[in-house]
CSV table of C-alpha atoms and ligand atoms in Angstrom, one decimal:
chain,number,residue,atom,x,y,z
H,1,MET,CA,-0.2,-0.2,0.1
H,2,ALA,CA,2.7,2.2,0.7
H,3,ALA,CA,4.5,1.5,-2.5
H,4,ASP,CA,1.0,2.3,-4.3
H,5,ILE,CA,0.6,5.9,-3.0
H,6,ASN,CA,4.1,6.9,-2.9
H,7,ALA,CA,4.4,7.7,0.6
H,8,PHE,CA,7.9,7.5,0.9
H,9,VAL,CA,11.3,8.9,-1.1
H,10,THR,CA,13.6,6.5,0.5
H,11,GLU,CA,12.7,3.2,2.5
H,12,GLU,CA,15.8,3.1,4.6
H,13,ARG,CA,16.5,1.9,8.4
H,14,ILE,CA,17.5,3.5,11.9
H,15,GLU,CA,17.2,1.0,14.4
H,16,GLY,CA,15.9,2.1,17.8
H,17,ASP,CA,17.8,1.2,20.8
H,18,ALA,CA,16.5,-2.5,21.6
H,19,ASP,CA,17.2,-1.7,25.3
H,20,ALA,CA,14.9,1.1,25.8
H,21,ALA,CA,11.6,0.8,27.4
H,22,GLY,CA,8.6,2.9,27.3
H,23,PRO,CA,5.7,3.5,25.1
H,24,LEU,CA,7.6,4.2,22.0
H,25,ALA,CA,10.0,1.0,22.0
H,26,ASP,CA,9.7,-1.1,19.3
H,27,ALA,CA,7.5,1.7,17.6
H,28,THR,CA,7.9,2.0,13.9
H,29,VAL,CA,8.5,5.8,12.5
H,30,ALA,CA,8.2,7.6,9.1
H,31,VAL,CA,10.3,10.7,9.3
H,32,LYS,CA,9.6,13.8,6.8
H,33,ASP,CA,12.7,13.7,4.5
H,34,ASN,CA,13.4,17.7,5.5
H,35,ILE,CA,14.5,16.2,9.1
H,36,SER,CA,18.3,15.0,8.7
H,37,THR,CA,19.0,11.3,9.1
H,38,GLU,CA,22.8,10.8,9.2
H,39,GLY,CA,23.9,8.6,6.3
H,40,ILE,CA,20.4,8.4,4.8
H,41,ARG,CA,19.6,11.2,2.0
H,42,THR,CA,17.6,13.8,2.6
H,43,THR,CA,15.7,15.4,-0.3
H,44,CYS,CA,13.3,17.9,0.9
H,45,GLY,CA,11.2,16.5,-1.9
H,46,SER,CA,13.4,18.3,-4.4
H,47,GLU,CA,16.0,17.7,-7.2
H,48,MET,CA,18.0,20.1,-5.5
H,49,LEU,CA,18.8,17.6,-2.9
H,50,ALA,CA,18.4,14.5,-4.2
H,51,ASP,CA,21.7,13.1,-3.5
H,52,TYR,CA,22.2,14.8,-0.7
H,53,VAL,CA,23.2,12.6,2.5
H,54,PRO,CA,23.5,14.3,5.5
H,55,PRO,CA,26.4,14.3,8.0
H,56,TYR,CA,24.1,14.1,11.4
H,57,SER,CA,21.1,13.5,12.5
H,58,ALA,CA,18.6,15.7,13.7
H,59,THR,CA,18.0,15.8,17.4
H,60,VAL,CA,14.9,14.7,16.9
H,61,ILE,CA,16.0,11.6,15.3
H,62,ASP,CA,18.4,10.7,18.1
H,63,ARG,CA,16.1,10.9,20.6
H,64,LEU,CA,13.1,8.8,19.0
H,65,THR,CA,15.5,6.0,18.4
H,66,ASP,CA,17.2,6.8,22.0
H,67,ALA,CA,13.5,5.7,23.0
H,68,GLY,CA,13.4,2.6,20.7
H,69,ALA,CA,11.8,3.5,17.8
H,70,THR,CA,12.9,2.5,15.1
H,71,VAL,CA,13.1,4.8,11.4
H,72,VAL,CA,11.6,2.9,8.7
H,73,GLY,CA,12.1,5.3,5.5
H,74,LYS,CA,12.1,9.2,4.5
H,75,THR,CA,8.7,10.2,3.6
H,76,ASN,CA,7.3,12.6,0.8
H,77,MET,CA,7.1,15.9,0.7
H,78,ASP,CA,5.8,19.4,-1.2
H,79,GLU,CA,9.7,20.6,-2.4
H,80,PHE,CA,11.0,22.2,0.5
H,81,GLY,CA,7.7,22.0,2.3
H,82,MET,CA,5.8,24.6,0.2
H,83,GLY,CA,2.5,23.3,-0.6
H,84,THR,CA,-0.6,22.0,0.6
H,85,THR,CA,-1.3,18.9,-1.3
H,86,THR,CA,2.3,17.2,-2.0
H,87,GLU,CA,1.8,17.3,-5.3
H,88,THR,CA,4.9,19.9,-5.6
H,89,SER,CA,7.7,17.1,-4.6
H,90,ALA,CA,10.0,16.0,-7.6
H,91,PHE,CA,9.5,12.7,-7.0
H,92,GLY,CA,6.0,12.8,-7.9
H,93,PRO,CA,2.5,13.2,-5.9
H,94,THR,CA,1.0,11.0,-2.7
H,95,ARG,CA,-2.3,9.6,-2.8
H,96,ASN,CA,-4.8,9.7,0.1
H,97,PRO,CA,-5.1,6.2,1.3
H,98,VAL,CA,-8.8,6.9,2.0
H,99,ASP,CA,-9.4,7.8,-1.7
H,100,THR,CA,-6.1,7.3,-4.2
H,101,ASP,CA,-7.7,10.0,-6.4
H,102,ARG,CA,-7.3,12.4,-3.9
H,103,VAL,CA,-4.4,14.3,-2.4
H,104,PRO,CA,-3.4,13.7,1.3
H,105,GLY,CA,-2.4,17.2,2.0
H,106,GLY,CA,0.5,18.8,2.5
H,107,SER,CA,3.0,19.7,2.7
H,108,SER,CA,3.9,16.6,5.3
H,109,GLY,CA,1.5,14.4,3.4
H,110,GLY,CA,4.0,11.1,2.9
H,111,SER,CA,4.1,11.1,6.8
H,112,ALA,CA,0.2,11.7,7.0
H,113,ALA,CA,-0.6,8.6,4.5
H,114,ALA,CA,2.4,6.3,5.8
H,115,VAL,CA,0.2,6.3,9.1
H,116,ALA,CA,-3.2,6.0,7.6
H,117,ALA,CA,-1.9,3.1,5.1
H,118,GLY,CA,-0.1,1.4,8.1
H,119,ALA,CA,3.3,1.6,7.1
H,120,ALA,CA,4.4,3.2,9.9
H,121,ASP,CA,2.9,3.3,14.1
H,122,VAL,CA,3.7,6.7,14.1
H,123,ALA,CA,5.3,10.0,11.8
H,124,LEU,CA,7.3,13.4,11.9
H,125,GLY,CA,6.1,16.0,10.0
H,126,SER,CA,7.4,19.9,10.0
H,127,ASP,CA,4.3,22.6,10.0
H,128,THR,CA,5.3,25.7,9.0
H,129,GLY,CA,1.4,27.2,8.3
H,130,GLY,CA,-0.5,24.0,8.8
H,131,SER,CA,1.7,21.1,7.3
H,132,VAL,CA,1.5,18.7,10.2
H,133,ARG,CA,-2.3,19.3,10.7
H,134,CYS,CA,-3.6,19.3,7.3
H,135,PRO,CA,-2.3,15.8,6.4
H,136,ALA,CA,-3.3,14.7,9.2
H,137,ALA,CA,-7.0,16.5,8.5
H,138,PHE,CA,-6.9,15.0,4.6
H,139,CYS,CA,-6.0,11.2,6.1
H,140,GLY,CA,-7.8,10.7,9.5
H,141,VAL,CA,-5.0,10.7,11.6
H,142,VAL,CA,-4.1,13.1,14.3
H,143,GLY,CA,-1.5,15.8,14.2
H,144,ILE,CA,0.1,18.2,16.2
H,145,LYS,CA,2.1,21.2,16.1
H,146,PRO,CA,3.6,22.1,19.1
H,147,THR,CA,4.4,25.9,20.7
H,148,TYR,CA,7.1,27.5,19.3
H,149,GLY,CA,10.3,26.6,20.9
H,150,LEU,CA,9.3,23.2,22.3
H,151,VAL,CA,10.7,20.8,20.0
H,152,SER,CA,14.7,21.2,18.4
H,153,ARG,CA,14.5,22.1,14.7
H,154,TYR,CA,18.1,21.2,15.1
H,155,GLY,CA,18.5,19.1,11.6
H,156,LEU,CA,15.3,20.6,9.9
H,157,ILE,CA,16.0,22.2,6.4
H,158,ALA,CA,14.7,25.4,7.3
H,159,TYR,CA,11.4,26.7,5.2
H,160,ALA,CA,10.5,29.8,7.1
H,161,ASN,CA,12.4,29.4,10.6
H,162,SER,CA,10.4,31.6,12.6
H,163,LEU,CA,7.2,29.8,11.6
H,164,GLU,CA,7.9,26.1,12.0
H,165,GLN,CA,8.2,23.1,14.2
H,166,ILE,CA,8.6,19.3,13.6
H,167,GLY,CA,5.6,17.7,15.1
H,168,PRO,CA,3.9,14.2,15.1
H,169,ILE,CA,1.6,12.3,13.5
H,170,ALA,CA,-0.3,9.2,14.5
H,171,GLY,CA,-3.3,7.2,15.2
H,172,THR,CA,-4.4,8.7,18.3
H,173,VAL,CA,-4.0,11.2,20.6
H,174,GLU,CA,-2.2,9.7,23.4
H,175,GLU,CA,0.4,7.9,20.5
H,176,ALA,CA,0.7,11.1,19.1
H,177,ALA,CA,1.4,12.6,22.4
H,178,ALA,CA,3.7,9.9,23.4
H,179,VAL,CA,6.1,11.0,20.6
H,180,LEU,CA,6.4,14.8,21.6
H,181,ASP,CA,7.0,13.3,25.4
H,182,VAL,CA,10.0,12.2,23.4
H,183,ILE,CA,11.2,14.9,20.9
H,184,ALA,CA,10.4,17.9,23.6
H,185,GLY,CA,12.7,19.5,25.7
H,186,ASP,CA,15.3,22.1,25.0
H,187,ASP,CA,18.7,21.4,23.0
H,188,PRO,CA,21.7,23.3,23.1
H,189,HIS,CA,21.6,22.9,19.7
H,190,ASP,CA,18.9,25.2,19.0
H,191,GLY,CA,18.8,28.3,20.8
H,192,THR,CA,15.1,29.1,20.0
H,193,THR,CA,14.4,26.0,22.2
H,194,ARG,CA,13.3,26.9,25.6
H,195,ASP,CA,13.9,25.0,29.4
H,196,LEU,CA,10.4,24.2,30.0
H,197,SER,CA,11.6,23.8,34.0
H,198,GLY,CA,10.3,27.7,34.0
H,199,ILE,CA,7.2,27.5,32.3
H,200,GLU,CA,4.3,26.8,34.0
H,201,GLY,CA,2.8,23.5,32.8
H,202,ALA,CA,4.7,23.2,30.1
H,203,ALA,CA,5.8,19.8,31.1
H,204,PRO,CA,3.5,18.1,33.1
H,205,GLU,CA,5.1,15.8,35.4
H,206,ALA,CA,3.1,12.4,34.2
H,207,GLY,CA,3.7,13.6,30.2
H,208,TYR,CA,1.4,14.6,27.5
H,209,ALA,CA,0.4,11.2,26.4
H,210,ALA,CA,-1.2,10.9,30.3
H,211,ALA,CA,-3.4,13.9,29.6
H,212,ALA,CA,-5.3,11.7,27.1
H,213,ASP,CA,-7.6,10.7,29.4
H,214,GLY,CA,-10.9,12.1,27.7
H,215,ASP,CA,-12.0,14.5,30.8
H,216,VAL,CA,-13.3,17.7,29.6
H,217,ASP,CA,-15.7,18.6,32.4
H,218,GLY,CA,-15.4,22.4,33.1
H,219,MET,CA,-13.4,22.9,30.1
H,220,THR,CA,-14.2,26.4,28.1
H,221,ILE,CA,-14.2,26.2,24.1
H,222,GLY,CA,-13.9,29.1,22.6
H,223,VAL,CA,-15.7,28.9,18.7
H,224,PRO,CA,-14.2,32.1,16.4
H,225,THR,CA,-17.1,32.6,14.1
H,226,GLU,CA,-14.1,33.4,11.4
H,227,LEU,CA,-13.0,30.2,11.0
H,228,PHE,CA,-16.1,28.9,10.2
H,229,ASP,CA,-17.5,31.4,7.5
H,230,GLY,CA,-16.8,30.6,4.3
H,231,ALA,CA,-15.6,26.9,5.3
H,232,ASP,CA,-17.5,23.9,3.0
H,233,GLU,CA,-20.9,23.1,4.5
H,234,ARG,CA,-20.1,19.4,5.1
H,235,VAL,CA,-17.1,20.1,7.1
H,236,VAL,CA,-18.5,22.5,9.1
H,237,GLU,CA,-21.9,20.4,9.9
H,238,THR,CA,-19.1,17.8,10.7
H,239,VAL,CA,-17.1,19.6,13.1
H,240,GLU,CA,-20.1,21.0,14.8
H,241,ASP,CA,-21.1,17.6,15.7
H,242,ALA,CA,-17.7,17.0,17.1
H,243,ILE,CA,-17.7,20.4,19.7
H,244,ALA,CA,-21.3,19.1,20.6
H,245,ALA,CA,-20.1,15.6,21.7
H,246,LEU,CA,-17.8,17.9,23.6
H,247,GLU,CA,-20.5,19.5,25.7
H,248,ALA,CA,-22.3,16.2,26.1
H,249,ARG,CA,-19.0,15.7,28.2
H,250,GLY,CA,-19.6,18.7,30.5
H,251,ALA,CA,-17.5,21.6,28.5
H,252,GLU,CA,-18.7,24.5,27.8
H,253,THR,CA,-18.8,26.3,24.7
H,254,THR,CA,-18.8,30.1,23.7
H,255,GLU,CA,-18.7,31.7,20.9
H,256,ILE,CA,-15.7,34.0,20.5
H,257,SER,CA,-14.4,36.8,17.8
H,258,LEU,CA,-10.6,37.0,16.2
H,259,PRO,CA,-10.8,39.6,13.5
H,260,SER,CA,-7.3,39.4,12.8
H,261,VAL,CA,-7.7,36.0,11.7
H,262,GLU,CA,-8.7,37.0,8.7
H,263,HIS,CA,-5.6,38.7,7.7
H,264,ALA,CA,-3.5,36.0,8.7
H,265,VAL,CA,-3.1,33.8,5.4
H,266,GLN,CA,-1.8,36.8,3.3
H,267,ALA,CA,0.6,38.1,6.7
H,268,TYR,CA,1.9,34.4,6.6
H,269,TYR,CA,2.7,34.4,2.8
H,270,VAL,CA,4.3,37.6,3.2
H,271,ILE,CA,6.7,36.2,6.1
H,272,ALA,CA,7.2,32.6,5.0
H,273,MET,CA,8.4,33.6,1.2
H,274,ALA,CA,10.5,36.4,2.3
H,275,GLU,CA,12.1,34.2,5.0
H,276,ALA,CA,11.8,31.2,2.4
H,277,SER,CA,14.1,33.5,-0.3
H,278,SER,CA,16.5,33.8,2.7
H,279,ASN,CA,16.7,30.3,4.0
H,280,LEU,CA,17.2,28.8,0.1
H,281,ALA,CA,19.6,31.2,-0.9
H,282,ARG,CA,22.3,28.6,0.1
H,283,PHE,CA,21.3,26.1,-2.3
H,284,ASP,CA,24.2,27.4,-4.9
H,285,GLY,CA,25.5,24.2,-6.1
H,286,VAL,CA,29.3,25.2,-4.2
H,287,ARG,CA,28.5,23.7,-1.0
H,288,TYR,CA,26.0,20.7,-1.1
H,289,GLY,CA,23.6,19.6,-3.4
H,290,HIS,CA,23.2,19.7,-6.9
H,291,ARG,CA,25.9,21.5,-9.1
H,292,SER,CA,25.0,22.2,-12.9
H,293,ASP,CA,27.9,21.8,-15.4
H,294,SER,CA,27.6,25.1,-16.9
H,295,ASP,CA,31.0,26.2,-17.5
H,296,GLY,CA,30.2,29.9,-17.0
H,297,ASN,CA,31.5,32.3,-14.4
H,298,TRP,CA,29.9,31.8,-10.9
H,299,ASN,CA,26.5,34.0,-11.4
H,300,GLU,CA,25.9,32.0,-14.6
H,301,SER,CA,26.5,28.7,-12.9
H,302,PHE,CA,24.7,30.3,-9.7
H,303,ALA,CA,21.9,30.9,-12.0
H,304,GLU,CA,21.7,27.6,-13.9
H,305,THR,CA,22.5,25.0,-10.4
H,306,ARG,CA,18.8,26.9,-9.3
H,307,GLU,CA,16.9,26.9,-12.3
H,308,GLU,CA,17.5,23.2,-12.6
H,309,GLY,CA,17.2,21.8,-9.2
H,310,PHE,CA,14.1,24.1,-8.2
H,311,GLY,CA,10.7,23.4,-9.0
H,312,ALA,CA,8.0,25.7,-9.8
H,313,GLU,CA,6.6,26.5,-6.7
H,314,VAL,CA,9.6,27.1,-4.9
H,315,LYS,CA,10.6,29.6,-7.9
H,316,ARG,CA,7.6,31.5,-7.6
H,317,ARG,CA,8.3,31.6,-3.9
H,318,ILE,CA,12.1,33.2,-3.5
H,319,LEU,CA,11.0,35.6,-6.8
H,320,LEU,CA,7.7,36.7,-4.2
H,321,GLY,CA,9.7,36.4,-0.8
H,322,THR,CA,12.8,38.5,-2.6
H,323,TYR,CA,10.4,41.1,-4.1
H,324,ALA,CA,8.5,41.7,-0.3
H,325,LEU,CA,12.3,42.8,1.4
H,326,SER,CA,13.3,44.8,-1.6
H,327,ALA,CA,14.2,48.4,-0.4
H,328,GLY,CA,10.6,50.1,-1.2
H,329,TYR,CA,8.6,47.3,-0.6
H,330,HIS,CA,9.9,46.2,3.0
H,331,ASP,CA,7.8,48.7,4.6
H,332,LYS,CA,4.5,47.6,2.3
H,333,TYR,CA,4.7,44.1,2.9
H,334,TYR,CA,7.1,42.6,5.0
H,335,GLU,CA,6.6,45.6,7.9
H,336,LYS,CA,3.0,45.1,7.5
H,337,ALA,CA,2.9,41.4,7.7
H,338,GLN,CA,4.8,41.5,11.1
H,339,ASP,CA,2.4,44.1,12.4
H,340,ALA,CA,-0.5,41.5,11.4
H,341,ARG,CA,1.4,39.0,12.9
H,342,ALA,CA,1.2,40.6,15.9
H,343,TRP,CA,-2.0,41.4,16.3
H,344,VAL,CA,-3.1,37.7,15.6
H,345,ARG,CA,-0.8,37.1,18.5
H,346,GLN,CA,-2.7,39.7,20.9
H,347,ASP,CA,-6.2,38.4,19.6
H,348,PHE,CA,-5.6,35.1,20.9
H,349,GLU,CA,-3.8,36.0,24.4
H,350,ALA,CA,-7.2,37.9,25.0
H,351,ALA,CA,-9.6,35.3,23.9
H,352,PHE,CA,-7.2,32.7,26.2
H,353,ASP,CA,-8.1,35.4,28.9
H,354,ASP,CA,-11.8,33.1,28.6
H,355,VAL,CA,-11.5,30.3,27.1
H,356,ASP,CA,-9.1,27.2,27.6
H,357,VAL,CA,-9.2,25.9,23.8
H,358,VAL,CA,-10.0,27.4,20.3
H,359,ALA,CA,-12.1,25.1,18.1
H,360,SER,CA,-12.5,25.0,14.3
H,361,PRO,CA,-12.6,23.2,11.4
H,362,THR,CA,-8.3,22.3,10.9
H,363,MET,CA,-8.9,22.5,6.9
H,364,PRO,CA,-12.0,24.7,5.4
H,365,VAL,CA,-12.3,22.2,2.4
H,366,LEU,CA,-12.5,18.7,1.7
H,367,PRO,CA,-9.3,16.7,0.2
H,368,PHE,CA,-8.5,18.1,-3.2
H,369,GLU,CA,-8.6,15.6,-5.9
H,370,LEU,CA,-5.3,15.5,-7.4
H,371,GLY,CA,-4.4,18.0,-10.1
H,372,GLU,CA,-7.3,19.9,-8.9
H,373,SER,CA,-5.7,22.9,-7.3
H,374,LEU,CA,-2.2,23.0,-8.9
H,375,ASP,CA,-3.1,25.5,-11.9
H,376,ASP,CA,-4.6,27.8,-9.0
H,377,PRO,CA,-2.1,28.9,-6.2
H,378,LEU,CA,-4.4,31.1,-4.5
H,379,ARG,CA,-6.6,28.4,-4.2
H,380,MET,CA,-3.6,26.5,-2.4
H,381,TYR,CA,-2.9,29.3,-0.4
H,382,LEU,CA,-6.6,29.9,0.8
H,383,ALA,CA,-7.1,26.6,2.5
H,384,ASP,CA,-4.3,27.8,5.1
H,385,ALA,CA,-6.6,30.1,6.5
H,386,ASN,CA,-7.5,28.3,9.5
H,387,THR,CA,-4.2,26.5,10.4
H,388,THR,CA,-1.6,29.7,9.6
H,389,PRO,CA,-2.8,31.5,12.4
H,390,ALA,CA,-1.4,29.3,15.5
H,391,ASN,CA,2.2,29.6,13.5
H,392,LEU,CA,2.1,33.2,13.2
H,393,ALA,CA,1.1,33.3,17.1
H,394,ASN,CA,3.6,30.5,17.9
H,395,LEU,CA,0.7,28.5,19.7
H,396,PRO,CA,0.3,24.9,20.2
H,397,ALA,CA,-2.4,23.3,18.1
H,398,ILE,CA,-3.8,19.7,16.9
H,399,SER,CA,-5.8,18.2,14.7
H,400,VAL,CA,-8.4,15.1,15.0
H,401,PRO,CA,-10.3,13.0,13.2
H,402,ALA,CA,-13.7,14.8,13.7
H,403,GLY,CA,-16.0,12.4,11.6
H,404,GLU,CA,-16.6,12.3,7.6
H,405,ALA,CA,-18.5,13.7,5.1
H,406,ASP,CA,-19.1,12.1,1.7
H,407,GLY,CA,-16.6,9.2,3.0
H,408,LEU,CA,-13.8,11.8,3.4
H,409,PRO,CA,-12.0,12.4,6.3
H,410,VAL,CA,-12.6,16.0,8.6
H,411,GLY,CA,-10.3,17.7,10.9
H,412,LEU,CA,-11.0,19.3,14.0
H,413,GLN,CA,-8.4,21.8,15.0
H,414,LEU,CA,-8.0,22.5,18.7
H,415,VAL,CA,-5.4,25.6,19.6
H,416,GLY,CA,-3.9,26.0,23.1
H,417,PRO,CA,-2.2,28.6,25.1
H,418,LYS,CA,1.7,28.6,24.8
H,419,PHE,CA,3.1,25.8,25.9
H,420,GLY,CA,-0.6,24.6,26.9
H,421,GLU,CA,0.2,20.9,25.1
H,422,GLU,CA,-1.5,19.0,27.7
H,423,THR,CA,-4.6,21.0,27.6
H,424,ILE,CA,-5.1,20.3,23.7
H,425,VAL,CA,-4.4,16.7,24.0
H,426,ARG,CA,-6.7,16.6,26.6
H,427,ALA,CA,-9.4,17.9,24.9
H,428,ALA,CA,-8.8,16.2,21.8
H,429,SER,CA,-8.8,13.0,23.4
H,430,ALA,CA,-12.7,13.6,24.0
H,431,VAL,CA,-13.2,14.0,20.7
H,432,GLU,CA,-11.8,10.8,19.4
H,433,ASP,CA,-13.4,8.9,22.7
H,434,ARG,CA,-17.1,9.1,21.5
B,501,LIG,N1,1.2,25.3,3.1
B,501,LIG,C1,1.6,26.3,3.7
B,501,LIG,C2,2.6,26.7,2.8
B,501,LIG,O1,2.8,26.3,1.7
B,501,LIG,C3,2.1,25.3,4.7
B,501,LIG,C4,3.4,25.0,4.6
B,501,LIG,C5,4.1,23.7,6.0
B,501,LIG,O2,3.7,24.2,7.0
B,501,LIG,N2,5.3,23.6,5.7
B,501,LIG,O3,3.5,27.5,3.0
């Protein structure tokens, strides 16, 4: 099945510590192909890195194998994480195991598809603007985007570093939380990770997995109108049913308003593309990755290498990102986007004075058919309207299966306050328990 749906770019193993005990002992894990694995090629779904073999492993890989998990392969993804369907990969699209004519979501589509197809127990993805939660929603599995700074990004090949976190994908909330327990925590190799001991509630003694107890009695759930407006009716109905199930278990819901999120997707794309244009400048054919056989001067060789190595979506974003940062346009676009980012952060902070979690559809649409959104980048970008706010505000968010509509999976998203992973795990576990 995993081969039919093209979930893996490379199927090679890194054995876990056989003596380890705990929930991940003997578990198999599929790893998104932008997370470095020593001795195993790491392509980012790009021709540019098709033969690139990292000399070291990401911190999250060491933590997983130390906990007994065995890496079974590197999963397909949108090129450098840029996409919502896993169709921009240089290695062909991944198919959704639930319906193979449809996309698995993206950009961590191979990881979610591998878990949904039973090719791995759990998986790692990365989430810059929704790339863990979107494929989790489309494939009917669970995905967690941790609070910025909870999980080390050392060894994650950067797309937009101020927004992204590595996050787990699994069949159940408890399993996803068990992976988070293993990968969370500060790392001397990544200065943006936080020492959790000083942050109240950030590192629950019993771990995140223990919070998957379904106990939402007394919890307050904020339901923002802005994240339901314009969503597919079938998605809205399914998500509302799941929220009603939480109410039946003693949670209280209250309508809230987050006016800033109407601008989140625009701000996200300006910031993500600006950071991408800078991060991807390192792929010049000199130090690693593809190099053209141009015999021209340095400038020509650099241009040709990038012309050959990058796909269309990556080029579009480098161009737009460079433009948004250029003199004269910086204030008009980049600066405005940063202001919008601050506004989104404030809006959520204010909301969390009154509610414990914020609930919405993860994706406003059902899984696209293969090819459907490829010619229409704007449509693809707009599908990220509900997931990007959590990245802009650095907040933790989970996608949990809410049910099905027309036989296709629908995800419910729960966003929590900073380092409130325990709360979103608890709330999500109540959704899957019904
Ligand atoms: N779809 C979003 C984008 O293309 C999110 C990608 C991600 O989270 N890596 O930028």
